[in-house]
Amino acid sequence: MDDLVTEVLINGVAIPIGVAVLFATFFSWCLGPVPGGRIASAAIGVAFLAGYSALFTWPDFPPVSSGQKLVFIVLAGVVVGAVIDLIKSPALLKYLAIILWPAAIIGWLGWRQITNLTFETGVTLGLLFVAAVFMLDRLANWGTRPSHASVVLLVASIGASFIAFIGASGSLSQSYAILAASAGGFLLCNWPKPRFTFGTAALMAGGGAFLGLATSIVLFSEVHLISFALLLLVFLAPAGAQKLPWQHSPALGPIMVGVVGAIPVIVGTAVAIIIAGDSFELPF
């Protein structure tokens, strides 16, 4: 158990944090503060790929499982998102990405369900798509304050990791922990003073990773969906934080967002534990 915890902490947490900080700084240093700052958020996706590869190894191509496909979803998000960020007027492409990217992710991961569609599955996929568009739209909206968007992705990923762990899905829990660390590393570059934008690369790679893992949870796991659905409220945390003191402070504002976002995480985790009942035991 100690060796497993150490491996997760190093490969799944320390490496993504370090890579996110390194690449965000690297992009800005190589391309200059303006174009480099536009694509610096691609560091979230690069960090996730580094952490995933260190913990699970790089998958073969063509990918077969949902976990293997996730790697290529994030890779595509990094490349396509960075290209969009380098275009001078990427607003239209960003909004198209908010609609088309969730459809592509859900369609690829859930193509077997789509080809054997039932009414129940159709409703599930439809609700998943609506939730996915909502999450990406909120991340794009909070992206005007990059530290806020990073906190939302960080807190939501931590909550998803907890709930997946309670639902006995270790690989999904570890993958969400990698994403949380990647978002946290980028947050370190934007706190206490914002330096880089939370661009389309972060939206498609980081948001795409979250959605890909969420799709796997909904379609392929035994994770309790009621508790997982509560995490949607995390994406409204910056709006709720506007009622709190210091919300305009570059240093304290993100902390207020994290405090508000932690509420649905705590509630969702508690609901998951209650639903799991005697089947859930702490590993210590």
PDB file of C-alpha atoms in Angstrom, residues 77-252:
ATOM      1  CA  GLY A  77      -7.234  18.989 -27.411  1.00  0.00           C
ATOM      2  CA  VAL A  78      -3.730  20.322 -26.812  1.00  0.00           C
ATOM      3  CA  VAL A  79      -2.894  20.602 -30.513  1.00  0.00           C
ATOM      4  CA  VAL A  80      -6.223  21.913 -31.843  1.00  0.00           C
ATOM      5  CA  GLY A  81      -6.773  24.190 -28.857  1.00  0.00           C
ATOM      6  CA  ALA A  82      -3.300  25.723 -29.147  1.00  0.00           C
ATOM      7  CA  VAL A  83      -3.871  26.426 -32.844  1.00  0.00           C
ATOM      8  CA  ILE A  84      -7.176  28.151 -32.058  1.00  0.00           C
ATOM      9  CA  ASP A  85      -5.487  30.202 -29.328  1.00  0.00           C
ATOM     10  CA  LEU A  86      -2.855  31.435 -31.787  1.00  0.00           C
ATOM     11  CA  ILE A  87      -5.517  32.748 -34.185  1.00  0.00           C
ATOM     12  CA  LYS A  88      -6.197  36.420 -33.605  1.00  0.00           C
ATOM     13  CA  SER A  89     -10.009  36.095 -33.461  1.00  0.00           C
ATOM     14  CA  PRO A  90     -10.704  32.635 -32.028  1.00  0.00           C
ATOM     15  CA  ALA A  91     -14.099  33.435 -30.438  1.00  0.00           C
ATOM     16  CA  LEU A  92     -16.217  31.648 -33.059  1.00  0.00           C
ATOM     17  CA  LEU A  93     -13.950  28.605 -33.080  1.00  0.00           C
ATOM     18  CA  LYS A  94     -14.005  28.499 -29.284  1.00  0.00           C
ATOM     19  CA  TYR A  95     -17.805  28.454 -29.207  1.00  0.00           C
ATOM     20  CA  LEU A  96     -17.866  25.777 -31.894  1.00  0.00           C
ATOM     21  CA  ALA A  97     -15.469  23.757 -29.747  1.00  0.00           C
ATOM     22  CA  ILE A  98     -17.849  24.036 -26.790  1.00  0.00           C
ATOM     23  CA  ILE A  99     -20.543  22.327 -28.873  1.00  0.00           C
ATOM     24  CA  LEU A 100     -18.600  19.983 -31.133  1.00  0.00           C
ATOM     25  CA  TRP A 101     -15.890  18.768 -28.774  1.00  0.00           C
ATOM     26  CA  PRO A 102     -18.280  17.150 -26.238  1.00  0.00           C
ATOM     27  CA  ALA A 103     -20.163  15.514 -29.127  1.00  0.00           C
ATOM     28  CA  ALA A 104     -16.909  14.087 -30.506  1.00  0.00           C
ATOM     29  CA  ILE A 105     -15.768  12.804 -27.096  1.00  0.00           C
ATOM     30  CA  ILE A 106     -19.093  11.209 -26.182  1.00  0.00           C
ATOM     31  CA  GLY A 107     -19.507   9.813 -29.682  1.00  0.00           C
ATOM     32  CA  TRP A 108     -16.069   8.170 -29.711  1.00  0.00           C
ATOM     33  CA  LEU A 109     -16.215   6.751 -26.196  1.00  0.00           C
ATOM     34  CA  GLY A 110     -19.859   5.716 -26.437  1.00  0.00           C
ATOM     35  CA  TRP A 111     -20.068   4.539 -30.050  1.00  0.00           C
ATOM     36  CA  ARG A 112     -21.119   1.028 -29.020  1.00  0.00           C
ATOM     37  CA  GLN A 113     -24.034   2.450 -27.045  1.00  0.00           C
ATOM     38  CA  ILE A 114     -24.930   4.711 -29.956  1.00  0.00           C
ATOM     39  CA  THR A 115     -24.933   1.884 -32.485  1.00  0.00           C
ATOM     40  CA  ASN A 116     -27.214  -0.147 -30.180  1.00  0.00           C
ATOM     41  CA  LEU A 117     -29.282   2.793 -29.030  1.00  0.00           C
ATOM     42  CA  THR A 118     -32.189   2.331 -26.643  1.00  0.00           C
ATOM     43  CA  PHE A 119     -34.467   4.979 -25.217  1.00  0.00           C
ATOM     44  CA  GLU A 120     -32.770   4.836 -21.815  1.00  0.00           C
ATOM     45  CA  THR A 121     -29.307   5.073 -23.345  1.00  0.00           C
ATOM     46  CA  GLY A 122     -30.407   7.916 -25.589  1.00  0.00           C
ATOM     47  CA  VAL A 123     -31.652   9.897 -22.597  1.00  0.00           C
ATOM     48  CA  THR A 124     -28.416   9.190 -20.723  1.00  0.00           C
ATOM     49  CA  LEU A 125     -26.245  10.331 -23.624  1.00  0.00           C
ATOM     50  CA  GLY A 126     -28.420  13.397 -24.184  1.00  0.00           C
ATOM     51  CA  LEU A 127     -28.163  14.476 -20.553  1.00  0.00           C
ATOM     52  CA  LEU A 128     -24.437  13.812 -20.612  1.00  0.00           C
ATOM     53  CA  PHE A 129     -24.039  16.027 -23.687  1.00  0.00           C
ATOM     54  CA  VAL A 130     -26.040  18.870 -22.111  1.00  0.00           C
ATOM     55  CA  ALA A 131     -23.961  18.636 -18.923  1.00  0.00           C
ATOM     56  CA  ALA A 132     -20.755  18.581 -20.984  1.00  0.00           C
ATOM     57  CA  VAL A 133     -21.678  21.718 -22.926  1.00  0.00           C
ATOM     58  CA  PHE A 134     -22.630  23.424 -19.650  1.00  0.00           C
ATOM     59  CA  MET A 135     -19.268  22.576 -18.070  1.00  0.00           C
ATOM     60  CA  LEU A 136     -17.212  23.775 -21.026  1.00  0.00           C
ATOM     61  CA  ASP A 137     -19.307  26.916 -21.369  1.00  0.00           C
ATOM     62  CA  ARG A 138     -18.772  27.792 -17.711  1.00  0.00           C
ATOM     63  CA  LEU A 139     -15.039  27.130 -17.947  1.00  0.00           C
ATOM     64  CA  ALA A 140     -14.850  29.358 -21.031  1.00  0.00           C
ATOM     65  CA  ASN A 141     -16.819  32.059 -19.226  1.00  0.00           C
ATOM     66  CA  TRP A 142     -14.616  31.990 -16.123  1.00  0.00           C
ATOM     67  CA  GLY A 143     -11.562  31.908 -18.392  1.00  0.00           C
ATOM     68  CA  THR A 144     -11.580  35.700 -18.408  1.00  0.00           C
ATOM     69  CA  ARG A 145     -10.116  35.254 -14.918  1.00  0.00           C
ATOM     70  CA  PRO A 146      -7.720  32.354 -15.537  1.00  0.00           C
ATOM     71  CA  SER A 147      -7.078  31.574 -11.883  1.00  0.00           C
ATOM     72  CA  HIS A 148     -10.834  31.156 -11.302  1.00  0.00           C
ATOM     73  CA  ALA A 149     -11.219  28.721 -14.185  1.00  0.00           C
ATOM     74  CA  SER A 150      -8.183  26.777 -12.970  1.00  0.00           C
ATOM     75  CA  VAL A 151      -9.622  26.549  -9.453  1.00  0.00           C
ATOM     76  CA  VAL A 152     -12.951  25.279 -10.820  1.00  0.00           C
ATOM     77  CA  LEU A 153     -11.227  22.535 -12.830  1.00  0.00           C
ATOM     78  CA  LEU A 154      -8.982  21.693  -9.871  1.00  0.00           C
ATOM     79  CA  VAL A 155     -11.783  21.429  -7.303  1.00  0.00           C
ATOM     80  CA  ALA A 156     -14.155  19.552  -9.629  1.00  0.00           C
ATOM     81  CA  SER A 157     -11.405  17.045 -10.454  1.00  0.00           C
ATOM     82  CA  ILE A 158     -10.602  16.510  -6.774  1.00  0.00           C
ATOM     83  CA  GLY A 159     -14.275  15.866  -6.061  1.00  0.00           C
ATOM     84  CA  ALA A 160     -14.551  13.482  -9.011  1.00  0.00           C
ATOM     85  CA  SER A 161     -11.449  11.630  -7.808  1.00  0.00           C
ATOM     86  CA  PHE A 162     -12.970  11.152  -4.342  1.00  0.00           C
ATOM     87  CA  ILE A 163     -16.325   9.992  -5.685  1.00  0.00           C
ATOM     88  CA  ALA A 164     -14.735   7.621  -8.208  1.00  0.00           C
ATOM     89  CA  PHE A 165     -12.625   6.147  -5.422  1.00  0.00           C
ATOM     90  CA  ILE A 166     -15.698   5.573  -3.258  1.00  0.00           C
ATOM     91  CA  GLY A 167     -17.355   3.961  -6.263  1.00  0.00           C
ATOM     92  CA  ALA A 168     -14.464   1.474  -6.447  1.00  0.00           C
ATOM     93  CA  SER A 169     -13.052   2.833  -9.703  1.00  0.00           C
ATOM     94  CA  GLY A 170      -9.365   3.172  -8.903  1.00  0.00           C
ATOM     95  CA  SER A 171      -8.077   4.019 -12.390  1.00  0.00           C
ATOM     96  CA  LEU A 172     -10.680   6.748 -12.918  1.00  0.00           C
ATOM     97  CA  SER A 173      -9.935   8.151  -9.470  1.00  0.00           C
ATOM     98  CA  GLN A 174      -6.211   8.255 -10.225  1.00  0.00           C
ATOM     99  CA  SER A 175      -6.842   9.843 -13.627  1.00  0.00           C
ATOM    100  CA  TYR A 176      -8.904  12.597 -12.051  1.00  0.00           C
ATOM    101  CA  ALA A 177      -6.126  13.127  -9.490  1.00  0.00           C
ATOM    102  CA  ILE A 178      -3.683  13.605 -12.390  1.00  0.00           C
ATOM    103  CA  LEU A 179      -6.023  16.189 -13.918  1.00  0.00           C
ATOM    104  CA  ALA A 180      -6.380  17.981 -10.580  1.00  0.00           C
ATOM    105  CA  ALA A 181      -2.596  18.151 -10.236  1.00  0.00           C
ATOM    106  CA  SER A 182      -2.258  19.439 -13.818  1.00  0.00           C
ATOM    107  CA  ALA A 183      -4.798  22.209 -13.181  1.00  0.00           C
ATOM    108  CA  GLY A 184      -3.095  22.958  -9.868  1.00  0.00           C
ATOM    109  CA  GLY A 185       0.275  23.338 -11.538  1.00  0.00           C
ATOM    110  CA  PHE A 186      -1.144  25.839 -14.022  1.00  0.00           C
ATOM    111  CA  LEU A 187      -2.871  27.635 -11.138  1.00  0.00           C
ATOM    112  CA  LEU A 188       0.507  28.095  -9.461  1.00  0.00           C
ATOM    113  CA  CYS A 189       1.603  30.044 -12.548  1.00  0.00           C
ATOM    114  CA  ASN A 190      -1.413  32.347 -12.224  1.00  0.00           C
ATOM    115  CA  TRP A 191      -1.412  32.964  -8.492  1.00  0.00           C
ATOM    116  CA  PRO A 192      -1.291  35.348  -6.763  1.00  0.00           C
ATOM    117  CA  LYS A 193      -0.925  37.368  -9.982  1.00  0.00           C
ATOM    118  CA  PRO A 194      -2.545  36.216 -13.281  1.00  0.00           C
ATOM    119  CA  ARG A 195       0.065  35.717 -16.000  1.00  0.00           C
ATOM    120  CA  PHE A 196      -1.465  33.423 -18.625  1.00  0.00           C
ATOM    121  CA  THR A 197      -4.936  33.063 -20.116  1.00  0.00           C
ATOM    122  CA  PHE A 198      -7.109  29.991 -19.622  1.00  0.00           C
ATOM    123  CA  GLY A 199      -7.455  29.457 -23.348  1.00  0.00           C
ATOM    124  CA  THR A 200      -9.070  27.031 -25.749  1.00  0.00           C
ATOM    125  CA  ALA A 201      -6.173  24.617 -25.237  1.00  0.00           C
ATOM    126  CA  ALA A 202      -7.069  24.356 -21.551  1.00  0.00           C
ATOM    127  CA  LEU A 203     -10.746  24.104 -22.463  1.00  0.00           C
ATOM    128  CA  MET A 204     -10.265  21.277 -24.956  1.00  0.00           C
ATOM    129  CA  ALA A 205      -7.445  19.403 -23.196  1.00  0.00           C
ATOM    130  CA  GLY A 206      -8.261  19.937 -19.512  1.00  0.00           C
ATOM    131  CA  GLY A 207     -12.008  20.189 -20.004  1.00  0.00           C
ATOM    132  CA  GLY A 208     -11.850  17.352 -22.528  1.00  0.00           C
ATOM    133  CA  ALA A 209     -10.045  15.144 -19.999  1.00  0.00           C
ATOM    134  CA  PHE A 210     -12.711  15.865 -17.400  1.00  0.00           C
ATOM    135  CA  LEU A 211     -15.505  15.095 -19.879  1.00  0.00           C
ATOM    136  CA  GLY A 212     -13.801  11.967 -21.182  1.00  0.00           C
ATOM    137  CA  LEU A 213     -13.451  10.612 -17.666  1.00  0.00           C
ATOM    138  CA  ALA A 214     -17.022  11.654 -16.847  1.00  0.00           C
ATOM    139  CA  THR A 215     -18.269   9.789 -19.922  1.00  0.00           C
ATOM    140  CA  SER A 216     -16.409   6.686 -18.772  1.00  0.00           C
ATOM    141  CA  ILE A 217     -17.964   7.009 -15.323  1.00  0.00           C
ATOM    142  CA  VAL A 218     -21.488   7.366 -16.710  1.00  0.00           C
ATOM    143  CA  LEU A 219     -21.220   4.579 -19.298  1.00  0.00           C
ATOM    144  CA  PHE A 220     -18.786   2.055 -17.882  1.00  0.00           C
ATOM    145  CA  SER A 221     -18.523   2.301 -14.082  1.00  0.00           C
ATOM    146  CA  GLU A 222     -20.529   1.639 -10.940  1.00  0.00           C
ATOM    147  CA  VAL A 223     -19.894   5.136  -9.579  1.00  0.00           C
ATOM    148  CA  HIS A 224     -22.999   6.672  -8.009  1.00  0.00           C
ATOM    149  CA  LEU A 225     -24.246   9.193 -10.567  1.00  0.00           C
ATOM    150  CA  ILE A 226     -26.348  11.214  -8.113  1.00  0.00           C
ATOM    151  CA  SER A 227     -23.260  12.168  -6.107  1.00  0.00           C
ATOM    152  CA  PHE A 228     -21.246  12.743  -9.287  1.00  0.00           C
ATOM    153  CA  ALA A 229     -23.945  15.024 -10.741  1.00  0.00           C
ATOM    154  CA  LEU A 230     -23.593  17.339  -7.737  1.00  0.00           C
ATOM    155  CA  LEU A 231     -20.164  18.305  -9.069  1.00  0.00           C
ATOM    156  CA  LEU A 232     -21.905  20.345 -11.770  1.00  0.00           C
ATOM    157  CA  LEU A 233     -22.447  22.949  -9.049  1.00  0.00           C
ATOM    158  CA  VAL A 234     -18.678  23.417  -8.777  1.00  0.00           C
ATOM    159  CA  PHE A 235     -18.753  25.047 -12.215  1.00  0.00           C
ATOM    160  CA  LEU A 236     -20.979  27.784 -10.745  1.00  0.00           C
ATOM    161  CA  ALA A 237     -18.587  28.494  -7.872  1.00  0.00           C
ATOM    162  CA  PRO A 238     -17.181  31.789  -9.256  1.00  0.00           C
ATOM    163  CA  ALA A 239     -20.728  33.174  -9.436  1.00  0.00           C
ATOM    164  CA  GLY A 240     -21.371  32.163  -5.829  1.00  0.00           C
ATOM    165  CA  ALA A 241     -18.028  33.602  -4.718  1.00  0.00           C
ATOM    166  CA  GLN A 242     -19.119  37.056  -5.900  1.00  0.00           C
ATOM    167  CA  LYS A 243     -21.117  37.336  -2.679  1.00  0.00           C
ATOM    168  CA  LEU A 244     -18.047  36.778  -0.511  1.00  0.00           C
ATOM    169  CA  PRO A 245     -15.434  39.287   0.686  1.00  0.00           C
ATOM    170  CA  TRP A 246     -12.230  39.788  -1.329  1.00  0.00           C
ATOM    171  CA  GLN A 247     -13.709  38.217  -4.454  1.00  0.00           C
ATOM    172  CA  HIS A 248     -12.041  40.901  -6.609  1.00  0.00           C
ATOM    173  CA  SER A 249      -8.630  40.297  -5.039  1.00  0.00           C
ATOM    174  CA  PRO A 250      -6.186  38.542  -7.425  1.00  0.00           C
ATOM    175  CA  ALA A 251      -4.737  36.629  -4.468  1.00  0.00           C
ATOM    176  CA  LEU A 252      -7.820  35.938  -2.321  1.00  0.00           C
TER     177      LEU A 252
END
